[in-house]
Amino acid sequence: MSGGGNGGGGGKGNGGPNRGANRGGGAAAPRVPAPRAAAPAFGFGFGGSQPLLGTGVRYTAYVLLLLLGAVVGIAGCFVQALWFPGGLLLALFATAGLFYGGTRLTGTRLGALVPAIGWFVALLPAMGQRPEGDLLLTGELGSYVYLFVGAISAVICATLPGGRGR
């Protein structure tokens, strides 16, 4: 009789050459997990990635991010009111992109907070009425959405996991 049941054959589970490897005298070799791939330099994973900038250059980047936050805030005031609703989306994407880019560029949470500070400080005078009666941020839905979603995007970018927390 050949080839029936569990006798004979050399494949897995059918009594082949590996059938008694863990029984009896020999201990099984320990399983070694496969090495993990390194985190990409750019992408959505923060997992252990090194910052792209040195300390001195990072401080310069913070100053530039502060100024860029103010510019994006004022430009967003005009764009969201001028081309509603497309301008609102454009202003929100620019704002969130600046905050996320600051986080990725500096490798710290402060990289999102610094442009958010510049953004908010530039918007403070825009919220009030000028002596001539002009308003940059009016009491319309688009202005409120721009302020609220912009602030929320700053918080989200500053609290993304894996930042170094400075």
Short mmCIF file of C-alpha atoms in Angstrom, two decimals:
data_model
loop_
_atom_site.label_atom_id
_atom_site.label_comp_id
_atom_site.label_asym_id
_atom_site.label_seq_id
_atom_site.Cartn_x
_atom_site.Cartn_y
_atom_site.Cartn_z
CA MET A 1 0.00 0.00 0.00
CA SER A 2 1.42 3.23 -0.97
CA GLY A 3 0.36 6.86 -0.75
CA GLY A 4 -2.76 6.52 1.42
CA GLY A 5 -3.58 8.23 4.72
CA ASN A 6 -0.78 9.64 6.86
CA GLY A 7 2.04 7.39 5.79
CA GLY A 8 4.59 8.29 3.12
CA GLY A 9 4.89 11.46 1.08
CA GLY A 10 7.08 14.42 1.82
CA GLY A 11 4.66 17.33 2.24
CA LYS A 12 3.46 19.21 5.31
CA GLY A 13 1.08 17.49 7.64
CA ASN A 14 1.19 14.15 5.94
CA GLY A 15 4.00 12.48 7.81
CA GLY A 16 6.85 13.81 5.71
CA PRO A 17 10.40 14.44 6.86
CA ASN A 18 9.41 17.20 9.34
CA ARG A 19 6.89 15.14 11.28
CA GLY A 20 8.93 14.58 14.40
CA ALA A 21 11.07 17.71 14.61
CA ASN A 22 9.55 19.03 17.87
CA ARG A 23 9.09 15.68 19.56
CA GLY A 24 11.72 13.84 21.38
CA GLY A 25 15.25 15.10 21.78
CA GLY A 26 15.68 18.29 19.76
CA ALA A 27 14.40 21.73 20.76
CA ALA A 28 12.80 23.88 18.09
CA ALA A 29 14.74 26.88 16.87
CA PRO A 30 13.39 30.19 18.23
CA ARG A 31 11.35 32.28 15.81
CA VAL A 32 12.96 35.58 14.94
CA PRO A 33 10.60 38.34 13.77
CA ALA A 34 11.33 39.94 10.44
CA PRO A 35 13.08 43.31 10.66
CA ARG A 36 10.80 46.34 10.38
CA ALA A 37 11.28 48.80 7.58
CA ALA A 38 12.54 52.25 8.51
CA ALA A 39 10.02 55.09 8.65
CA PRO A 40 9.98 57.21 5.50
CA ALA A 41 11.47 60.69 5.64
CA PHE A 42 8.20 62.16 4.39
CA GLY A 43 4.80 60.60 4.81
CA PHE A 44 2.16 60.10 7.41
CA GLY A 45 4.16 57.98 9.86
CA PHE A 46 6.06 59.90 12.52
CA GLY A 47 7.48 56.64 13.95
CA GLY A 48 10.94 57.53 15.15
CA SER A 49 11.86 59.77 12.26
CA GLN A 50 14.63 62.26 12.86
CA PRO A 51 13.97 66.00 12.43
CA LEU A 52 15.05 67.42 9.11
CA LEU A 53 16.71 70.50 10.64
CA GLY A 54 19.49 71.15 13.13
CA THR A 55 18.91 73.26 16.24
CA GLY A 56 20.07 76.62 14.87
CA VAL A 57 18.26 76.21 11.59
CA ARG A 58 15.14 75.08 13.44
CA TYR A 59 14.97 78.34 15.41
CA THR A 60 15.21 80.28 12.16
CA ALA A 61 12.44 78.10 10.77
CA TYR A 62 10.27 78.98 13.78
CA VAL A 63 10.62 82.70 13.03
CA LEU A 64 9.78 82.14 9.37
CA LEU A 65 6.82 79.93 10.31
CA LEU A 66 5.53 82.66 12.62
CA LEU A 67 5.65 85.21 9.80
CA LEU A 68 4.19 82.75 7.30
CA GLY A 69 1.34 82.03 9.72
CA ALA A 70 0.48 85.73 9.80
CA VAL A 71 0.58 85.96 6.00
CA VAL A 72 -1.61 82.87 5.56
CA GLY A 73 -4.06 84.21 8.14
CA ILE A 74 -4.53 87.57 6.44
CA ALA A 75 -4.63 86.03 2.95
CA GLY A 76 -7.22 83.54 4.21
CA CYS A 77 -9.40 86.42 5.42
CA PHE A 78 -9.62 87.83 1.94
CA VAL A 79 -9.81 84.56 0.02
CA GLN A 80 -12.55 82.94 2.12
CA ALA A 81 -14.80 85.97 1.73
CA LEU A 82 -14.00 86.62 -1.92
CA TRP A 83 -14.64 83.18 -3.42
CA PHE A 84 -17.07 81.47 -1.04
CA PRO A 85 -17.20 78.40 -0.69
CA GLY A 86 -14.16 77.50 -2.83
CA GLY A 87 -12.09 80.25 -1.27
CA LEU A 88 -12.97 78.99 2.18
CA LEU A 89 -11.74 75.51 1.29
CA LEU A 90 -8.57 76.95 -0.23
CA ALA A 91 -7.90 79.03 2.89
CA LEU A 92 -8.51 76.06 5.19
CA PHE A 93 -6.25 73.75 3.17
CA ALA A 94 -3.50 76.38 3.16
CA THR A 95 -3.86 76.86 6.91
CA ALA A 96 -3.84 73.15 7.73
CA GLY A 97 -0.99 72.55 5.28
CA LEU A 98 1.11 75.22 6.95
CA PHE A 99 0.53 73.73 10.40
CA TYR A 100 1.24 70.18 9.26
CA GLY A 101 4.25 71.27 7.23
CA GLY A 102 5.68 73.10 10.22
CA THR A 103 5.33 69.98 12.32
CA ARG A 104 7.02 67.82 9.69
CA LEU A 105 9.77 70.34 8.91
CA THR A 106 10.87 70.93 12.49
CA GLY A 107 10.02 67.49 13.85
CA THR A 108 8.40 69.06 16.91
CA ARG A 109 4.92 69.99 18.05
CA LEU A 110 6.08 73.56 18.34
CA GLY A 111 6.35 73.51 14.55
CA ALA A 112 2.55 73.58 14.38
CA LEU A 113 1.99 75.94 17.30
CA VAL A 114 4.32 78.71 16.13
CA PRO A 115 2.54 79.34 12.79
CA ALA A 116 -0.79 79.00 14.63
CA ILE A 117 0.27 81.80 16.96
CA GLY A 118 1.20 83.99 14.00
CA TRP A 119 -2.08 83.08 12.28
CA PHE A 120 -4.18 83.94 15.33
CA VAL A 121 -2.32 87.15 16.21
CA ALA A 122 -2.79 88.38 12.63
CA LEU A 123 -6.50 87.56 12.81
CA LEU A 124 -7.14 89.36 16.11
CA PRO A 125 -7.25 92.85 14.57
CA ALA A 126 -9.18 91.46 11.60
CA MET A 127 -12.01 90.41 13.92
CA GLY A 128 -12.70 93.93 15.12
CA GLN A 129 -14.35 96.80 13.32
CA ARG A 130 -12.14 99.61 12.11
CA PRO A 131 -13.06 103.27 12.74
CA GLU A 132 -14.14 103.56 9.12
CA GLY A 133 -16.57 100.68 9.61
CA ASP A 134 -14.62 98.14 7.57
CA LEU A 135 -14.44 94.50 8.57
CA LEU A 136 -12.08 91.79 7.34
CA LEU A 137 -13.80 88.94 9.17
CA THR A 138 -17.50 89.58 9.03
CA GLY A 139 -20.16 87.87 11.12
CA GLU A 140 -20.99 85.43 8.34
CA LEU A 141 -20.79 81.65 8.35
CA GLY A 142 -17.59 81.52 6.25
CA SER A 143 -15.65 83.65 8.71
CA TYR A 144 -16.73 81.56 11.69
CA VAL A 145 -15.89 78.32 9.89
CA TYR A 146 -12.47 79.70 8.92
CA LEU A 147 -11.67 80.64 12.52
CA PHE A 148 -13.01 77.46 14.10
CA VAL A 149 -11.68 74.89 11.64
CA GLY A 150 -8.33 76.71 11.40
CA ALA A 151 -7.92 76.58 15.18
CA ILE A 152 -8.96 72.93 15.29
CA SER A 153 -6.46 72.05 12.55
CA ALA A 154 -3.69 73.70 14.59
CA VAL A 155 -4.59 71.57 17.60
CA ILE A 156 -4.77 68.41 15.50
CA CYS A 157 -1.38 69.03 13.89
CA ALA A 158 0.21 69.89 17.24
CA THR A 159 -1.05 66.71 18.88
CA LEU A 160 -0.21 64.22 16.15
CA PRO A 161 1.44 61.14 17.67
CA GLY A 162 5.17 60.68 17.53
CA GLY A 163 6.34 64.28 17.65
CA ARG A 164 9.20 65.00 19.99
CA GLY A 165 7.05 67.26 22.14
CA ARG A 166 9.23 70.34 22.32
#
